[in-house]
Amino acid sequence: AQKVTQAQTEISVVEKEDVTLDCVYETRDTTYYLFWYKQPPSGELVFLIRRNSFDEQNEISGRYSWNFQKSTSSFNFTITASQVVDSAVYFCALSGFNSGNTPLVFGKGTRLSVIA
Amino acid sequence: ETGVTQSPTHLIKTRGQQVTLRCSSQSGHNTVSWYQQALGQGPQFIFQYYREEENGRGNFPPRFSGLQFPNYSSELNVNALELDDSALYLCASSLVGPTDTQYFGPGTRLTVL
């Protein structure tokens, strides 16, 4: 069975601080995808990144960066120089290789509050 | 914006009633997935439709059913509503294939009284 654990329920930081959101996953599949989604108060899940299990290179996109470590089954997300607009619930998710028709398994989410 | 739309935005029903939620997928996407998100929880997979056929189902009872139409839009039907059905219902569309991502709509918030 697949499982995603986001141990941090809520995080509060002051604007401009860096913050890392943790994600640990379990799967028996040798091939899989990992995702991060952002859910602002409006409710819509906004896609941030997809990573396949073959690619352990870290990725940076502006103030966002992701650290995938297969050895520890972790896929952590760092926001550098946080801003108030980053306040949201962030979900880590896992799916089988054919991500178009296999379900996403989500963690419970981490609520990030960035205080001005 | 993803191009995935859902209606209605909010809905209030009473226990025992039936409800239909609608989703229009992003242009060109032929797969629609439905998720239920209870308050404070991550989304849970209900089922997926691909080319008008059910293509996978999560741990939800048969009173949760769906349809996908030739234009790839979709409906989620819930019969005999229970209080625990109160949740945000999210629809996601994707192209079927190993590199595809699910893009979500804004959701329908259902309250069952």
Short mmCIF file of C-alpha atoms in Angstrom, two decimals:
data_model
loop_
_atom_site.label_atom_id
_atom_site.label_comp_id
_atom_site.label_asym_id
_atom_site.label_seq_id
_atom_site.Cartn_x
_atom_site.Cartn_y
_atom_site.Cartn_z
CA ALA A 1 0.00 0.00 0.00
CA GLN A 2 1.10 3.54 -0.64
CA LYS A 3 1.32 6.09 2.13
CA VAL A 4 2.46 9.68 2.49
CA THR A 5 3.32 11.21 5.84
CA GLN A 6 3.61 14.92 6.47
CA ALA A 7 4.57 15.08 10.12
CA GLN A 8 4.34 18.87 10.39
CA THR A 9 0.70 19.82 10.85
CA GLU A 10 1.26 23.57 11.10
CA ILE A 11 4.27 25.82 10.65
CA SER A 12 4.43 29.53 11.33
CA VAL A 13 7.32 31.69 10.11
CA VAL A 14 8.09 35.37 9.82
CA GLU A 15 8.29 36.80 6.33
CA LYS A 16 11.68 36.37 4.63
CA GLU A 17 12.55 33.31 6.68
CA ASP A 18 13.31 30.05 4.90
CA VAL A 19 11.02 27.11 5.65
CA THR A 20 11.20 23.40 4.82
CA LEU A 21 8.15 21.17 4.58
CA ASP A 22 8.84 17.49 5.15
CA CYS A 23 7.36 14.56 3.24
CA VAL A 24 8.05 10.88 3.78
CA TYR A 25 6.48 8.24 1.59
CA GLU A 26 6.00 4.49 1.48
CA THR A 27 5.50 2.41 -1.64
CA ARG A 28 6.36 -1.04 -2.91
CA ASP A 29 6.47 0.20 -6.48
CA THR A 30 9.89 0.59 -8.03
CA THR A 31 8.57 3.29 -10.33
CA TYR A 32 6.44 6.11 -9.04
CA TYR A 33 5.83 9.84 -9.09
CA LEU A 34 5.94 12.35 -6.28
CA PHE A 35 4.08 15.65 -6.27
CA TRP A 36 3.61 18.81 -4.28
CA TYR A 37 0.38 20.78 -4.44
CA LYS A 38 -0.52 24.09 -2.80
CA GLN A 39 -4.03 24.75 -1.49
CA PRO A 40 -4.72 28.43 -0.76
CA PRO A 41 -7.83 29.43 1.22
CA SER A 42 -9.87 29.41 -2.00
CA GLY A 43 -9.63 25.61 -1.97
CA GLU A 44 -8.22 24.84 -5.40
CA LEU A 45 -5.21 22.53 -5.44
CA VAL A 46 -2.41 24.16 -7.39
CA PHE A 47 0.19 21.88 -8.93
CA LEU A 48 3.77 22.80 -8.01
CA ILE A 49 6.03 19.94 -9.06
CA ARG A 50 6.17 16.33 -10.23
CA ARG A 51 9.22 14.12 -9.78
CA ASN A 52 9.71 10.59 -11.04
CA SER A 53 11.50 7.97 -9.00
CA PHE A 54 14.36 7.71 -11.48
CA ASP A 55 15.35 11.32 -11.11
CA GLU A 56 16.91 12.21 -7.78
CA GLN A 57 18.29 15.53 -8.88
CA ASN A 58 17.22 18.41 -6.73
CA GLU A 59 15.14 21.06 -8.45
CA ILE A 60 14.92 24.78 -7.96
CA SER A 61 12.20 27.04 -9.30
CA GLY A 62 12.55 30.61 -8.14
CA ARG A 63 12.16 30.63 -4.37
CA TYR A 64 11.05 26.99 -4.34
CA SER A 65 13.36 23.99 -4.17
CA TRP A 66 12.81 20.29 -3.73
CA ASN A 67 15.10 17.65 -2.24
CA PHE A 68 14.32 14.07 -3.26
CA GLN A 69 16.20 11.36 -1.38
CA LYS A 70 15.23 7.84 -2.33
CA SER A 71 17.43 6.35 0.38
CA THR A 72 15.28 7.93 3.07
CA SER A 73 12.01 7.95 1.07
CA SER A 74 11.73 11.68 1.47
CA PHE A 75 10.72 14.50 -0.82
CA ASN A 76 11.12 17.76 1.08
CA PHE A 77 10.08 21.20 -0.11
CA THR A 78 11.89 24.42 0.82
CA ILE A 79 10.63 27.95 0.36
CA THR A 80 13.37 30.53 0.50
CA ALA A 81 12.65 34.06 1.69
CA SER A 82 9.02 33.26 2.44
CA GLN A 83 6.27 35.74 1.63
CA VAL A 84 2.79 36.25 3.00
CA VAL A 85 1.36 34.92 -0.29
CA ASP A 86 2.99 31.58 0.47
CA SER A 87 0.49 31.06 3.29
CA ALA A 88 -1.49 27.96 2.36
CA VAL A 89 -1.82 24.25 3.02
CA TYR A 90 0.79 22.23 1.17
CA PHE A 91 0.21 18.61 0.20
CA CYS A 92 2.71 16.00 -0.80
CA ALA A 93 1.32 13.18 -2.95
CA LEU A 94 2.41 9.90 -4.52
CA SER A 95 1.17 7.97 -7.54
CA GLY A 96 2.12 4.98 -9.63
CA PHE A 97 4.14 5.37 -12.77
CA ASN A 98 1.26 5.99 -15.09
CA SER A 99 0.16 9.11 -13.25
CA GLY A 100 -2.59 9.80 -15.70
CA ASN A 101 -4.77 6.93 -14.55
CA THR A 102 -3.56 5.93 -11.15
CA PRO A 103 -4.81 7.77 -8.10
CA LEU A 104 -2.89 10.29 -6.14
CA VAL A 105 -2.30 9.35 -2.52
CA PHE A 106 -2.03 12.50 -0.43
CA GLY A 107 -0.54 13.28 2.92
CA LYS A 108 -2.61 15.20 5.46
CA GLY A 109 -0.98 18.46 4.53
CA THR A 110 1.08 21.10 6.29
CA ARG A 111 -0.50 24.47 6.98
CA LEU A 112 2.06 27.22 6.48
CA SER A 113 1.43 30.66 7.91
CA VAL A 114 3.79 33.43 6.90
CA ILE A 115 3.52 36.45 9.16
CA ALA A 116 4.42 39.91 7.93
CA GLU B 1 -6.04 28.77 -13.66
CA THR B 2 -6.11 25.16 -14.78
CA GLY B 3 -9.15 25.29 -17.05
CA VAL B 4 -10.97 22.73 -14.90
CA THR B 5 -14.33 24.04 -13.75
CA GLN B 6 -16.78 22.67 -11.21
CA SER B 7 -20.36 23.48 -10.32
CA PRO B 8 -21.92 24.38 -8.07
CA THR B 9 -19.43 26.12 -5.78
CA HIS B 10 -21.41 25.42 -2.64
CA LEU B 11 -24.31 23.13 -1.88
CA ILE B 12 -26.40 22.41 1.20
CA LYS B 13 -28.42 19.21 1.40
CA THR B 14 -30.17 17.25 4.10
CA ARG B 15 -29.45 13.70 5.13
CA GLY B 16 -31.00 11.11 2.80
CA GLN B 17 -31.11 13.38 -0.23
CA GLN B 18 -29.24 12.88 -3.47
CA VAL B 19 -26.75 15.27 -5.05
CA THR B 20 -25.05 15.69 -8.43
CA LEU B 21 -21.79 17.56 -8.82
CA ARG B 22 -20.37 18.55 -12.19
CA CYS B 23 -16.91 18.95 -13.65
CA SER B 24 -15.63 20.20 -16.99
CA SER B 25 -12.13 19.00 -17.72
CA GLN B 26 -9.29 20.98 -19.20
CA SER B 27 -9.38 21.14 -22.98
CA GLY B 28 -7.84 18.01 -24.51
CA HIS B 29 -7.86 16.02 -21.27
CA ASN B 30 -9.74 12.71 -21.50
CA THR B 31 -9.43 11.52 -17.90
CA VAL B 32 -11.30 12.84 -14.89
CA SER B 33 -10.68 11.88 -11.28
CA TRP B 34 -12.80 12.75 -8.26
CA TYR B 35 -11.52 13.25 -4.73
CA GLN B 36 -13.22 13.91 -1.40
CA GLN B 37 -11.47 16.19 1.05
CA ALA B 38 -12.83 16.25 4.58
CA LEU B 39 -11.97 19.21 6.77
CA GLY B 40 -8.34 19.15 7.85
CA GLN B 41 -7.51 16.10 5.77
CA GLY B 42 -5.83 15.37 2.46
CA PRO B 43 -7.96 14.50 -0.56
CA GLN B 44 -9.13 10.88 -0.84
CA PHE B 45 -9.57 9.23 -4.24
CA ILE B 46 -13.17 8.35 -5.10
CA PHE B 47 -12.92 7.14 -8.72
CA GLN B 48 -11.55 7.94 -12.13
CA TYR B 49 -13.14 7.96 -15.58
CA TYR B 50 -11.29 7.46 -18.84
CA ARG B 51 -13.11 7.62 -22.18
CA GLU B 52 -16.48 7.30 -20.46
CA GLU B 53 -15.54 4.15 -18.50
CA GLU B 54 -14.72 3.86 -14.80
CA ASN B 55 -10.97 3.34 -14.64
CA GLY B 56 -10.33 2.79 -10.95
CA ARG B 57 -12.17 3.28 -7.69
CA GLY B 58 -11.17 4.08 -4.14
CA ASN B 59 -12.72 2.83 -0.92
CA PHE B 60 -16.11 4.47 -1.31
CA PRO B 61 -19.53 2.77 -1.18
CA PRO B 62 -21.67 2.20 -4.30
CA ARG B 63 -23.90 5.15 -3.44
CA PHE B 64 -21.05 7.22 -4.90
CA SER B 65 -21.35 6.90 -8.66
CA GLY B 66 -20.27 8.83 -11.68
CA LEU B 67 -20.49 9.43 -15.36
CA GLN B 68 -18.22 10.78 -18.03
CA PHE B 69 -19.70 12.26 -21.19
CA PRO B 70 -18.34 12.23 -24.78
CA ASN B 71 -16.98 15.75 -24.27
CA TYR B 72 -15.07 14.37 -21.24
CA SER B 73 -17.04 16.36 -18.71
CA SER B 74 -18.10 14.36 -15.69
CA GLU B 75 -20.66 14.05 -12.92
CA LEU B 76 -20.37 12.72 -9.41
CA ASN B 77 -23.62 11.46 -7.90
CA VAL B 78 -24.09 10.68 -4.24
CA ASN B 79 -27.26 8.97 -3.08
CA ALA B 80 -28.68 8.69 0.44
CA LEU B 81 -26.48 11.49 1.77
CA GLU B 82 -24.96 11.06 5.21
CA LEU B 83 -23.59 13.72 7.54
CA ASP B 84 -20.05 12.41 6.93
CA ASP B 85 -20.40 13.20 3.23
CA SER B 86 -19.90 16.86 4.11
CA ALA B 87 -16.62 17.75 2.42
CA LEU B 88 -14.92 19.55 -0.43
CA TYR B 89 -15.26 17.52 -3.62
CA LEU B 90 -12.43 18.04 -6.06
CA CYS B 91 -12.30 17.10 -9.69
CA ALA B 92 -9.01 16.71 -11.55
CA SER B 93 -8.34 16.18 -15.22
CA SER B 94 -5.36 14.69 -16.98
CA LEU B 95 -4.21 13.13 -20.20
CA VAL B 96 -3.65 9.41 -19.79
CA GLY B 97 0.02 8.60 -19.98
CA PRO B 98 3.13 8.14 -17.84
CA THR B 99 4.09 11.79 -17.84
CA ASP B 100 0.75 13.34 -17.06
CA THR B 101 -0.20 15.44 -14.10
CA GLN B 102 -3.65 15.84 -12.57
CA TYR B 103 -4.89 19.41 -12.61
CA PHE B 104 -7.58 20.30 -10.14
CA GLY B 105 -10.67 22.43 -10.27
CA PRO B 106 -11.79 24.80 -7.52
CA GLY B 107 -14.01 22.21 -5.84
CA THR B 108 -17.59 21.99 -4.64
CA ARG B 109 -18.19 22.35 -0.93
CA LEU B 110 -21.04 20.09 0.12
CA THR B 111 -22.71 20.48 3.51
CA VAL B 112 -25.11 17.78 4.67
CA LEU B 113 -27.43 18.77 7.52
#
